[in-house]
């Protein structure tokens, strides 16, 4: 039963990101920005053809294949972890990590780019130009939880 819960959460997170990406793709032109209420956050429609911060954008095949390989490796680790006893922090970390990896990899494989849509106002123009999507946050949360799980796990001999 527990396995189904973690799988369900991963699918739910993935669908949430895909719905937001679809909303941005269908209601905004690339480059458009919209403020989100009275916060420092805004929606911005950006196509990221590379990895983080458009790194390697001139090598789309390498980016796509790297994403596929990394996603398959994370998927394997996620599925293996689901069958371990306890390990709830690791399972939760891999749940977020696989949702984020799949969200961005689905974009890369179907569109050739990742749709980013969350920006933040900042005094620093370079920081303000960075745009994220929910999958990016999932990956960050997943890696953080896996780091916590590693630090606080009992040492095996």
PDB file of C-alpha atoms in Angstrom:
ATOM      1  CA  UNK A   1       0.000   0.000   0.000  1.00  0.00           C
ATOM      2  CA  UNK A   2       2.832   2.356   0.920  1.00  0.00           C
ATOM      3  CA  UNK A   3       4.399   1.829  -2.514  1.00  0.00           C
ATOM      4  CA  UNK A   4       1.194   2.972  -4.195  1.00  0.00           C
ATOM      5  CA  UNK A   5       1.122   6.118  -2.081  1.00  0.00           C
ATOM      6  CA  UNK A   6       4.644   7.149  -3.100  1.00  0.00           C
ATOM      7  CA  UNK A   7       3.918   6.321  -6.754  1.00  0.00           C
ATOM      8  CA  UNK A   8       0.659   8.283  -6.566  1.00  0.00           C
ATOM      9  CA  UNK A   9       2.372  11.317  -5.062  1.00  0.00           C
ATOM     10  CA  UNK A  10       5.059  11.218  -7.780  1.00  0.00           C
ATOM     11  CA  UNK A  11       2.412  11.050 -10.512  1.00  0.00           C
ATOM     12  CA  UNK A  12       0.407  13.838  -8.843  1.00  0.00           C
ATOM     13  CA  UNK A  13       3.454  16.116  -8.644  1.00  0.00           C
ATOM     14  CA  UNK A  14       4.333  15.366 -12.264  1.00  0.00           C
ATOM     15  CA  UNK A  15       0.806  16.117 -13.458  1.00  0.00           C
ATOM     16  CA  UNK A  16       0.750  19.383 -11.501  1.00  0.00           C
ATOM     17  CA  UNK A  17       3.885  20.580 -13.313  1.00  0.00           C
ATOM     18  CA  UNK A  18       2.624  19.416 -16.709  1.00  0.00           C
ATOM     19  CA  UNK A  19      -0.678  21.252 -16.180  1.00  0.00           C
ATOM     20  CA  UNK A  20       1.152  24.500 -15.333  1.00  0.00           C
ATOM     21  CA  UNK A  21       3.436  24.095 -18.355  1.00  0.00           C
ATOM     22  CA  UNK A  22       0.425  23.520 -20.596  1.00  0.00           C
ATOM     23  CA  UNK A  23      -1.326  26.573 -19.142  1.00  0.00           C
ATOM     24  CA  UNK A  24       1.704  28.772 -19.814  1.00  0.00           C
ATOM     25  CA  UNK A  25       2.197  27.333 -23.324  1.00  0.00           C
ATOM     26  CA  UNK A  26      -1.440  27.881 -24.306  1.00  0.00           C
ATOM     27  CA  UNK A  27      -2.148  31.260 -22.675  1.00  0.00           C
ATOM     28  CA  UNK A  28       1.142  33.154 -22.978  1.00  0.00           C
ATOM     29  CA  UNK A  29       3.562  33.940 -25.765  1.00  0.00           C
ATOM     30  CA  UNK A  30       7.200  33.119 -25.201  1.00  0.00           C
ATOM     31  CA  UNK A  31       8.800  35.995 -23.284  1.00  0.00           C
ATOM     32  CA  UNK A  32       5.519  37.234 -21.778  1.00  0.00           C
ATOM     33  CA  UNK A  33       5.399  38.026 -18.060  1.00  0.00           C
ATOM     34  CA  UNK A  34       2.484  38.323 -15.642  1.00  0.00           C
ATOM     35  CA  UNK A  35       2.701  39.338 -11.989  1.00  0.00           C
ATOM     36  CA  UNK A  36       1.349  36.883  -9.436  1.00  0.00           C
ATOM     37  CA  UNK A  37      -0.853  38.997  -7.198  1.00  0.00           C
ATOM     38  CA  UNK A  38       1.154  41.423  -5.074  1.00  0.00           C
ATOM     39  CA  UNK A  39       4.230  39.276  -4.604  1.00  0.00           C
ATOM     40  CA  UNK A  40       7.740  39.304  -6.004  1.00  0.00           C
ATOM     41  CA  UNK A  41       6.847  36.240  -8.084  1.00  0.00           C
ATOM     42  CA  UNK A  42       5.601  36.334 -11.655  1.00  0.00           C
ATOM     43  CA  UNK A  43       4.766  33.979 -14.490  1.00  0.00           C
ATOM     44  CA  UNK A  44       7.209  34.187 -17.375  1.00  0.00           C
ATOM     45  CA  UNK A  45       7.062  31.977 -20.463  1.00  0.00           C
ATOM     46  CA  UNK A  46      10.575  30.770 -21.299  1.00  0.00           C
ATOM     47  CA  UNK A  47      11.853  27.895 -23.446  1.00  0.00           C
ATOM     48  CA  UNK A  48      15.026  26.402 -21.978  1.00  0.00           C
ATOM     49  CA  UNK A  49      16.774  24.386 -24.683  1.00  0.00           C
ATOM     50  CA  UNK A  50      19.743  23.508 -22.493  1.00  0.00           C
ATOM     51  CA  UNK A  51      20.180  22.234 -18.983  1.00  0.00           C
ATOM     52  CA  UNK A  52      20.267  24.468 -15.918  1.00  0.00           C
ATOM     53  CA  UNK A  53      20.564  28.127 -16.994  1.00  0.00           C
ATOM     54  CA  UNK A  54      20.603  27.057 -20.680  1.00  0.00           C
ATOM     55  CA  UNK A  55      23.928  25.264 -20.230  1.00  0.00           C
ATOM     56  CA  UNK A  56      24.755  23.214 -23.367  1.00  0.00           C
ATOM     57  CA  UNK A  57      21.818  24.699 -25.309  1.00  0.00           C
ATOM     58  CA  UNK A  58      23.811  24.327 -28.545  1.00  0.00           C
ATOM     59  CA  UNK A  59      23.924  20.544 -28.031  1.00  0.00           C
ATOM     60  CA  UNK A  60      20.245  19.509 -27.911  1.00  0.00           C
ATOM     61  CA  UNK A  61      20.919  15.816 -28.596  1.00  0.00           C
ATOM     62  CA  UNK A  62      23.430  15.610 -25.748  1.00  0.00           C
ATOM     63  CA  UNK A  63      21.026  17.422 -23.401  1.00  0.00           C
ATOM     64  CA  UNK A  64      18.122  15.148 -24.334  1.00  0.00           C
ATOM     65  CA  UNK A  65      20.136  11.923 -24.084  1.00  0.00           C
ATOM     66  CA  UNK A  66      21.750  12.978 -20.790  1.00  0.00           C
ATOM     67  CA  UNK A  67      18.315  13.763 -19.360  1.00  0.00           C
ATOM     68  CA  UNK A  68      16.976  10.384 -20.495  1.00  0.00           C
ATOM     69  CA  UNK A  69      19.885   8.464 -18.965  1.00  0.00           C
ATOM     70  CA  UNK A  70      19.735  10.419 -15.692  1.00  0.00           C
ATOM     71  CA  UNK A  71      15.957   9.976 -15.471  1.00  0.00           C
ATOM     72  CA  UNK A  72      16.218   6.218 -16.047  1.00  0.00           C
ATOM     73  CA  UNK A  73      18.901   5.933 -13.350  1.00  0.00           C
ATOM     74  CA  UNK A  74      16.777   7.926 -10.883  1.00  0.00           C
ATOM     75  CA  UNK A  75      13.733   5.822 -11.796  1.00  0.00           C
ATOM     76  CA  UNK A  76      15.680   2.638 -11.037  1.00  0.00           C
ATOM     77  CA  UNK A  77      16.859   3.982  -7.675  1.00  0.00           C
ATOM     78  CA  UNK A  78      13.334   5.212  -6.872  1.00  0.00           C
ATOM     79  CA  UNK A  79      11.770   1.817  -7.606  1.00  0.00           C
ATOM     80  CA  UNK A  80      14.460  -0.011  -5.621  1.00  0.00           C
ATOM     81  CA  UNK A  81      14.015   2.322  -2.638  1.00  0.00           C
ATOM     82  CA  UNK A  82      10.242   1.775  -2.626  1.00  0.00           C
ATOM     83  CA  UNK A  83      10.804  -1.847  -1.591  1.00  0.00           C
ATOM     84  CA  UNK A  84      13.122  -1.031   1.313  1.00  0.00           C
ATOM     85  CA  UNK A  85      11.795  -1.143   4.865  1.00  0.00           C
ATOM     86  CA  UNK A  86      11.157   2.246   6.437  1.00  0.00           C
ATOM     87  CA  UNK A  87      13.536   4.762   4.751  1.00  0.00           C
ATOM     88  CA  UNK A  88      10.695   7.295   4.529  1.00  0.00           C
ATOM     89  CA  UNK A  89      12.942  10.300   3.965  1.00  0.00           C
ATOM     90  CA  UNK A  90      14.774   8.520   1.121  1.00  0.00           C
ATOM     91  CA  UNK A  91      11.487   7.422  -0.419  1.00  0.00           C
ATOM     92  CA  UNK A  92      10.096  10.941  -0.210  1.00  0.00           C
ATOM     93  CA  UNK A  93      13.313  12.374  -1.657  1.00  0.00           C
ATOM     94  CA  UNK A  94      13.206   9.994  -4.608  1.00  0.00           C
ATOM     95  CA  UNK A  95       9.480  10.710  -5.059  1.00  0.00           C
ATOM     96  CA  UNK A  96      10.211  14.412  -5.570  1.00  0.00           C
ATOM     97  CA  UNK A  97      13.346  13.721  -7.600  1.00  0.00           C
ATOM     98  CA  UNK A  98      11.637  11.383 -10.075  1.00  0.00           C
ATOM     99  CA  UNK A  99       8.660  13.727 -10.478  1.00  0.00           C
ATOM    100  CA  UNK A 100      11.029  16.580 -11.336  1.00  0.00           C
ATOM    101  CA  UNK A 101      13.222  14.496 -13.611  1.00  0.00           C
ATOM    102  CA  UNK A 102      10.229  13.122 -15.507  1.00  0.00           C
ATOM    103  CA  UNK A 103       8.605  16.568 -15.789  1.00  0.00           C
ATOM    104  CA  UNK A 104      11.624  18.082 -17.503  1.00  0.00           C
ATOM    105  CA  UNK A 105      12.495  14.966 -19.523  1.00  0.00           C
ATOM    106  CA  UNK A 106       8.963  14.692 -20.936  1.00  0.00           C
ATOM    107  CA  UNK A 107       9.326  18.287 -22.168  1.00  0.00           C
ATOM    108  CA  UNK A 108      12.746  17.664 -23.692  1.00  0.00           C
ATOM    109  CA  UNK A 109      11.587  14.535 -25.514  1.00  0.00           C
ATOM    110  CA  UNK A 110       8.266  15.921 -26.774  1.00  0.00           C
ATOM    111  CA  UNK A 111       9.134  19.571 -27.495  1.00  0.00           C
ATOM    112  CA  UNK A 112      12.923  19.767 -27.606  1.00  0.00           C
ATOM    113  CA  UNK A 113      12.981  22.278 -24.730  1.00  0.00           C
ATOM    114  CA  UNK A 114      11.744  22.684 -21.166  1.00  0.00           C
ATOM    115  CA  UNK A 115       9.024  25.222 -20.432  1.00  0.00           C
ATOM    116  CA  UNK A 116       9.979  27.392 -17.470  1.00  0.00           C
ATOM    117  CA  UNK A 117       7.447  29.765 -15.940  1.00  0.00           C
ATOM    118  CA  UNK A 118       8.296  30.978 -12.408  1.00  0.00           C
ATOM    119  CA  UNK A 119      10.359  34.153 -12.022  1.00  0.00           C
ATOM    120  CA  UNK A 120      11.173  36.378  -9.069  1.00  0.00           C
ATOM    121  CA  UNK A 121      11.751  40.120  -8.914  1.00  0.00           C
ATOM    122  CA  UNK A 122      15.201  40.989  -7.618  1.00  0.00           C
ATOM    123  CA  UNK A 123      17.572  43.926  -7.353  1.00  0.00           C
ATOM    124  CA  UNK A 124      20.100  41.799  -9.221  1.00  0.00           C
ATOM    125  CA  UNK A 125      19.229  41.520 -12.926  1.00  0.00           C
ATOM    126  CA  UNK A 126      21.050  38.185 -13.335  1.00  0.00           C
ATOM    127  CA  UNK A 127      18.940  36.616 -10.567  1.00  0.00           C
ATOM    128  CA  UNK A 128      15.764  38.126 -11.973  1.00  0.00           C
ATOM    129  CA  UNK A 129      16.449  36.568 -15.374  1.00  0.00           C
ATOM    130  CA  UNK A 130      16.436  33.037 -13.945  1.00  0.00           C
ATOM    131  CA  UNK A 131      13.167  31.230 -14.578  1.00  0.00           C
ATOM    132  CA  UNK A 132      12.097  27.930 -13.015  1.00  0.00           C
ATOM    133  CA  UNK A 133       9.290  25.415 -13.197  1.00  0.00           C
ATOM    134  CA  UNK A 134       7.820  23.153 -10.522  1.00  0.00           C
ATOM    135  CA  UNK A 135      10.002  20.254 -11.690  1.00  0.00           C
ATOM    136  CA  UNK A 136      13.099  22.299 -10.839  1.00  0.00           C
ATOM    137  CA  UNK A 137      11.790  22.802  -7.303  1.00  0.00           C
ATOM    138  CA  UNK A 138      10.913  19.101  -7.037  1.00  0.00           C
ATOM    139  CA  UNK A 139      14.487  18.195  -7.989  1.00  0.00           C
ATOM    140  CA  UNK A 140      15.880  20.601  -5.388  1.00  0.00           C
ATOM    141  CA  UNK A 141      13.548  19.257  -2.673  1.00  0.00           C
ATOM    142  CA  UNK A 142      14.355  15.656  -3.635  1.00  0.00           C
ATOM    143  CA  UNK A 143      18.120  16.182  -3.520  1.00  0.00           C
ATOM    144  CA  UNK A 144      17.817  18.031  -0.193  1.00  0.00           C
ATOM    145  CA  UNK A 145      15.778  15.184   1.344  1.00  0.00           C
ATOM    146  CA  UNK A 146      18.219  12.569   0.052  1.00  0.00           C
ATOM    147  CA  UNK A 147      21.087  14.579   1.540  1.00  0.00           C
ATOM    148  CA  UNK A 148      19.262  14.698   4.893  1.00  0.00           C
ATOM    149  CA  UNK A 149      18.570  10.951   4.685  1.00  0.00           C
ATOM    150  CA  UNK A 150      22.236  10.268   3.998  1.00  0.00           C
ATOM    151  CA  UNK A 151      23.497  12.447   6.841  1.00  0.00           C
ATOM    152  CA  UNK A 152      21.143  10.962   9.420  1.00  0.00           C
ATOM    153  CA  UNK A 153      21.128   7.344   8.276  1.00  0.00           C
ATOM    154  CA  UNK A 154      22.767   4.789  10.571  1.00  0.00           C
ATOM    155  CA  UNK A 155      26.204   3.734   9.379  1.00  0.00           C
ATOM    156  CA  UNK A 156      26.315   0.291   7.814  1.00  0.00           C
ATOM    157  CA  UNK A 157      29.316  -1.903   8.512  1.00  0.00           C
TER     158      UNK A 157
END
